[in-house]
Amino acid sequence: MVLRVGLTYNLRKKIAEHEGLPEDYYIEFDDESTVNAIASALASGGCRVIKIEADENAHTKLRRCKPDIVFNIAEGTRGESRESHIPVILEMLGIPYTGSGPATLAICLDKAMTHKVLSAYGVPSPKFQVFKRADEELDGNLSFPLVVKPLLEGSSKGIRSSSLVRDEKSLRKQVSWVIKTYRQPAIVEEFMPGREFTVGLIGNEEPFVLPIVEIQLDKLPNGASPIYSYEAKWVWDTPEKPLDIFKCPADIPLELDEEIREIAIKTFKILNCRDLCRIDMRLDKEGTPRVLEVNPLPGLIPDPNAHSCLPEAARAAGFTYEELICTILWQALKRYGLQNLFKNKHLVKIP
């Protein structure tokens, strides 16, 4: 029996002028080259791959083809819980899938909710305030500099070099821009002045922590704010002209390495992440790692020059791209008790 794997995704597209959308509106979506690379990796594992774009017809397509399992990378098309759309449909149809469930995806897309949940469990994260209007009074517990972001986005959407604000005027201007441009509240966080890291995990009950990636913000162009902004991720650092911005494994003391790993595993378990996840952290002025964001649906771009963090960390751990994709699939199959359906087990790096 050949394992039938659905591959759900959203393809990146150009923004038409009449749409009136921000330039980074579709930046979370995947290029066709990434979708094809994942499909090829799954095929190398002996799977029959069925590609399904996660549009408004996805429910009908999934109901008709009823794959054995779905490899889900769909970001969702709209709404504050858009990353949950495909998992909800799959659960309704009784189809197994890779990755975290609807509740986890919805919580992690909401930066404020993520901070609240983690804080309740003693996981350090930044102090913050949500602004629904630009003229709201600034919380007395926050002091400049501050970072302004859209509340419900990922992939550095809505985070510009100008998002690091150092005075009241800049704060009001940036909050107003976020609310107007992205039609959602802005979250304002205390700025963490230390080094920035991202941590990939694969697995479930005892997730495997991949080598820690440091984002070397001192490699950004002169004059750029020391934050991993949209410009840093998508404009200045391109496959054609890559910046030397990643260091993996990060060159850090063993004690800090262990602390970051411990926080990553605790965060993964608290938020009930599954199969794969990437967690962004930054050191505060005391050198304590604080969780900035949790991405249970991390990018899987295969090109090393694209600086996709989870594949970068997996390469440092000795994974080929095919092994990374098949290992993620295997972890999901194992959760459902379906691991015997996968035949090419030599491609599974974490059994």
PDB file of N, CA and C in Angstrom, residues 288-333:
ATOM      1  N   THR A 288      19.071  37.415  30.239  1.00  0.00           N
ATOM      2  CA  THR A 288      18.083  36.336  30.357  1.00  0.00           C
ATOM      3  C   THR A 288      17.346  36.155  29.039  1.00  0.00           C
ATOM      4  N   PRO A 289      17.249  34.927  28.528  1.00  0.00           N
ATOM      5  CA  PRO A 289      16.489  34.701  27.282  1.00  0.00           C
ATOM      6  C   PRO A 289      14.992  34.891  27.524  1.00  0.00           C
ATOM      7  N   ARG A 290      14.371  35.680  26.667  1.00  0.00           N
ATOM      8  CA  ARG A 290      12.922  35.881  26.727  1.00  0.00           C
ATOM      9  C   ARG A 290      12.312  35.453  25.390  1.00  0.00           C
ATOM     10  N   VAL A 291      11.167  34.814  25.452  1.00  0.00           N
ATOM     11  CA  VAL A 291      10.509  34.314  24.239  1.00  0.00           C
ATOM     12  C   VAL A 291       9.783  35.473  23.555  1.00  0.00           C
ATOM     13  N   LEU A 292      10.176  35.753  22.311  1.00  0.00           N
ATOM     14  CA  LEU A 292       9.524  36.804  21.533  1.00  0.00           C
ATOM     15  C   LEU A 292       8.297  36.276  20.813  1.00  0.00           C
ATOM     16  N   GLU A 293       8.472  35.144  20.123  1.00  0.00           N
ATOM     17  CA  GLU A 293       7.379  34.579  19.337  1.00  0.00           C
ATOM     18  C   GLU A 293       7.529  33.070  19.258  1.00  0.00           C
ATOM     19  N   VAL A 294       6.395  32.405  19.010  1.00  0.00           N
ATOM     20  CA  VAL A 294       6.374  30.962  18.813  1.00  0.00           C
ATOM     21  C   VAL A 294       5.728  30.696  17.466  1.00  0.00           C
ATOM     22  N   ASN A 295       6.413  29.958  16.612  1.00  0.00           N
ATOM     23  CA  ASN A 295       5.901  29.674  15.273  1.00  0.00           C
ATOM     24  C   ASN A 295       5.736  28.170  15.093  1.00  0.00           C
ATOM     25  N   PRO A 296       4.520  27.655  15.322  1.00  0.00           N
ATOM     26  CA  PRO A 296       4.300  26.221  15.146  1.00  0.00           C
ATOM     27  C   PRO A 296       4.122  25.811  13.688  1.00  0.00           C
ATOM     28  N   LEU A 297       4.188  26.793  12.778  1.00  0.00           N
ATOM     29  CA  LEU A 297       4.075  26.529  11.343  1.00  0.00           C
ATOM     30  C   LEU A 297       5.254  27.212  10.639  1.00  0.00           C
ATOM     31  N   PRO A 298       6.483  26.801  10.966  1.00  0.00           N
ATOM     32  CA  PRO A 298       7.660  27.518  10.462  1.00  0.00           C
ATOM     33  C   PRO A 298       7.907  27.272   8.979  1.00  0.00           C
ATOM     34  N   GLY A 299       8.607  28.215   8.360  1.00  0.00           N
ATOM     35  CA  GLY A 299       8.944  28.085   6.951  1.00  0.00           C
ATOM     36  C   GLY A 299       9.874  26.904   6.701  1.00  0.00           C
ATOM     37  N   LEU A 300       9.736  26.313   5.514  1.00  0.00           N
ATOM     38  CA  LEU A 300      10.540  25.145   5.140  1.00  0.00           C
ATOM     39  C   LEU A 300      11.168  25.350   3.764  1.00  0.00           C
ATOM     40  N   ILE A 301      11.671  26.551   3.525  1.00  0.00           N
ATOM     41  CA  ILE A 301      12.289  26.855   2.228  1.00  0.00           C
ATOM     42  C   ILE A 301      13.568  26.037   2.072  1.00  0.00           C
ATOM     43  N   PRO A 302      13.737  25.314   0.954  1.00  0.00           N
ATOM     44  CA  PRO A 302      14.888  24.419   0.823  1.00  0.00           C
ATOM     45  C   PRO A 302      16.214  25.105   0.488  1.00  0.00           C
ATOM     46  N   ASP A 303      16.179  26.275  -0.161  1.00  0.00           N
ATOM     47  CA  ASP A 303      17.393  26.942  -0.623  1.00  0.00           C
ATOM     48  C   ASP A 303      18.197  27.468   0.570  1.00  0.00           C
ATOM     49  N   PRO A 304      19.425  26.991   0.772  1.00  0.00           N
ATOM     50  CA  PRO A 304      20.242  27.478   1.899  1.00  0.00           C
ATOM     51  C   PRO A 304      20.446  28.984   1.882  1.00  0.00           C
ATOM     52  N   ASN A 305      20.482  29.589   0.684  1.00  0.00           N
ATOM     53  CA  ASN A 305      20.696  31.027   0.589  1.00  0.00           C
ATOM     54  C   ASN A 305      19.467  31.847   0.974  1.00  0.00           C
ATOM     55  N   ALA A 306      18.315  31.169   1.125  1.00  0.00           N
ATOM     56  CA  ALA A 306      17.096  31.874   1.524  1.00  0.00           C
ATOM     57  C   ALA A 306      17.033  32.090   3.029  1.00  0.00           C
ATOM     58  N   HIS A 307      17.944  31.435   3.776  1.00  0.00           N
ATOM     59  CA  HIS A 307      18.027  31.604   5.230  1.00  0.00           C
ATOM     60  C   HIS A 307      16.689  31.317   5.928  1.00  0.00           C
ATOM     61  N   SER A 308      16.098  30.179   5.586  1.00  0.00           N
ATOM     62  CA  SER A 308      14.912  29.696   6.298  1.00  0.00           C
ATOM     63  C   SER A 308      15.408  28.973   7.549  1.00  0.00           C
ATOM     64  N   CYS A 309      14.982  29.446   8.716  1.00  0.00           N
ATOM     65  CA  CYS A 309      15.662  29.089   9.966  1.00  0.00           C
ATOM     66  C   CYS A 309      15.607  27.603  10.315  1.00  0.00           C
ATOM     67  N   LEU A 310      14.440  26.968  10.198  1.00  0.00           N
ATOM     68  CA  LEU A 310      14.355  25.559  10.590  1.00  0.00           C
ATOM     69  C   LEU A 310      15.197  24.668   9.675  1.00  0.00           C
ATOM     70  N   PRO A 311      15.102  24.797   8.353  1.00  0.00           N
ATOM     71  CA  PRO A 311      16.002  24.015   7.499  1.00  0.00           C
ATOM     72  C   PRO A 311      17.477  24.317   7.749  1.00  0.00           C
ATOM     73  N   GLU A 312      17.784  25.567   8.080  1.00  0.00           N
ATOM     74  CA  GLU A 312      19.172  25.937   8.379  1.00  0.00           C
ATOM     75  C   GLU A 312      19.677  25.149   9.589  1.00  0.00           C
ATOM     76  N   ALA A 313      18.862  25.097  10.638  1.00  0.00           N
ATOM     77  CA  ALA A 313      19.242  24.365  11.841  1.00  0.00           C
ATOM     78  C   ALA A 313      19.312  22.861  11.568  1.00  0.00           C
ATOM     79  N   ALA A 314      18.393  22.361  10.759  1.00  0.00           N
ATOM     80  CA  ALA A 314      18.383  20.931  10.438  1.00  0.00           C
ATOM     81  C   ALA A 314      19.639  20.541   9.655  1.00  0.00           C
ATOM     82  N   ARG A 315      20.067  21.400   8.730  1.00  0.00           N
ATOM     83  CA  ARG A 315      21.311  21.118   7.992  1.00  0.00           C
ATOM     84  C   ARG A 315      22.490  21.049   8.947  1.00  0.00           C
ATOM     85  N   ALA A 316      22.515  21.964   9.924  1.00  0.00           N
ATOM     86  CA  ALA A 316      23.608  21.959  10.900  1.00  0.00           C
ATOM     87  C   ALA A 316      23.599  20.680  11.736  1.00  0.00           C
ATOM     88  N   ALA A 317      22.413  20.068  11.878  1.00  0.00           N
ATOM     89  CA  ALA A 317      22.298  18.816  12.642  1.00  0.00           C
ATOM     90  C   ALA A 317      22.548  17.587  11.771  1.00  0.00           C
ATOM     91  N   GLY A 318      22.852  17.813  10.486  1.00  0.00           N
ATOM     92  CA  GLY A 318      23.172  16.694   9.599  1.00  0.00           C
ATOM     93  C   GLY A 318      22.018  16.153   8.788  1.00  0.00           C
ATOM     94  N   PHE A 319      20.877  16.857   8.788  1.00  0.00           N
ATOM     95  CA  PHE A 319      19.729  16.423   7.994  1.00  0.00           C
ATOM     96  C   PHE A 319      19.897  16.842   6.537  1.00  0.00           C
ATOM     97  N   THR A 320      19.514  15.973   5.614  1.00  0.00           N
ATOM     98  CA  THR A 320      19.234  16.423   4.257  1.00  0.00           C
ATOM     99  C   THR A 320      17.826  17.001   4.258  1.00  0.00           C
ATOM    100  N   TYR A 321      17.461  17.706   3.187  1.00  0.00           N
ATOM    101  CA  TYR A 321      16.103  18.260   3.134  1.00  0.00           C
ATOM    102  C   TYR A 321      15.063  17.137   3.118  1.00  0.00           C
ATOM    103  N   GLU A 322      15.360  16.057   2.381  1.00  0.00           N
ATOM    104  CA  GLU A 322      14.443  14.919   2.332  1.00  0.00           C
ATOM    105  C   GLU A 322      14.265  14.304   3.716  1.00  0.00           C
ATOM    106  N   GLU A 323      15.344  14.213   4.473  1.00  0.00           N
ATOM    107  CA  GLU A 323      15.260  13.660   5.835  1.00  0.00           C
ATOM    108  C   GLU A 323      14.449  14.566   6.754  1.00  0.00           C
ATOM    109  N   LEU A 324      14.599  15.876   6.597  1.00  0.00           N
ATOM    110  CA  LEU A 324      13.821  16.812   7.419  1.00  0.00           C
ATOM    111  C   LEU A 324      12.325  16.628   7.178  1.00  0.00           C
ATOM    112  N   ILE A 325      11.923  16.644   5.925  1.00  0.00           N
ATOM    113  CA  ILE A 325      10.503  16.538   5.588  1.00  0.00           C
ATOM    114  C   ILE A 325       9.940  15.177   6.004  1.00  0.00           C
ATOM    115  N   CYS A 326      10.671  14.114   5.718  1.00  0.00           N
ATOM    116  CA  CYS A 326      10.178  12.774   6.060  1.00  0.00           C
ATOM    117  C   CYS A 326      10.155  12.536   7.568  1.00  0.00           C
ATOM    118  N   THR A 327      11.072  13.161   8.290  1.00  0.00           N
ATOM    119  CA  THR A 327      11.072  13.034   9.749  1.00  0.00           C
ATOM    120  C   THR A 327       9.867  13.751  10.352  1.00  0.00           C
ATOM    121  N   ILE A 328       9.525  14.921   9.827  1.00  0.00           N
ATOM    122  CA  ILE A 328       8.326  15.628  10.288  1.00  0.00           C
ATOM    123  C   ILE A 328       7.084  14.770  10.024  1.00  0.00           C
ATOM    124  N   LEU A 329       6.999  14.221   8.820  1.00  0.00           N
ATOM    125  CA  LEU A 329       5.867  13.358   8.487  1.00  0.00           C
ATOM    126  C   LEU A 329       5.810  12.154   9.428  1.00  0.00           C
ATOM    127  N   TRP A 330       6.961  11.540   9.671  1.00  0.00           N
ATOM    128  CA  TRP A 330       7.028  10.366  10.547  1.00  0.00           C
ATOM    129  C   TRP A 330       6.527  10.688  11.947  1.00  0.00           C
ATOM    130  N   GLN A 331       6.908  11.852  12.475  1.00  0.00           N
ATOM    131  CA  GLN A 331       6.473  12.242  13.811  1.00  0.00           C
ATOM    132  C   GLN A 331       4.949  12.326  13.884  1.00  0.00           C
ATOM    133  N   ALA A 332       4.342  12.864  12.841  1.00  0.00           N
ATOM    134  CA  ALA A 332       2.880  12.943  12.808  1.00  0.00           C
ATOM    135  C   ALA A 332       2.262  11.558  12.681  1.00  0.00           C
ATOM    136  N   LEU A 333       2.803  10.738  11.789  1.00  0.00           N
ATOM    137  CA  LEU A 333       2.285   9.372  11.636  1.00  0.00           C
ATOM    138  C   LEU A 333       2.348   8.609  12.951  1.00  0.00           C
TER     139      LEU A 333
END
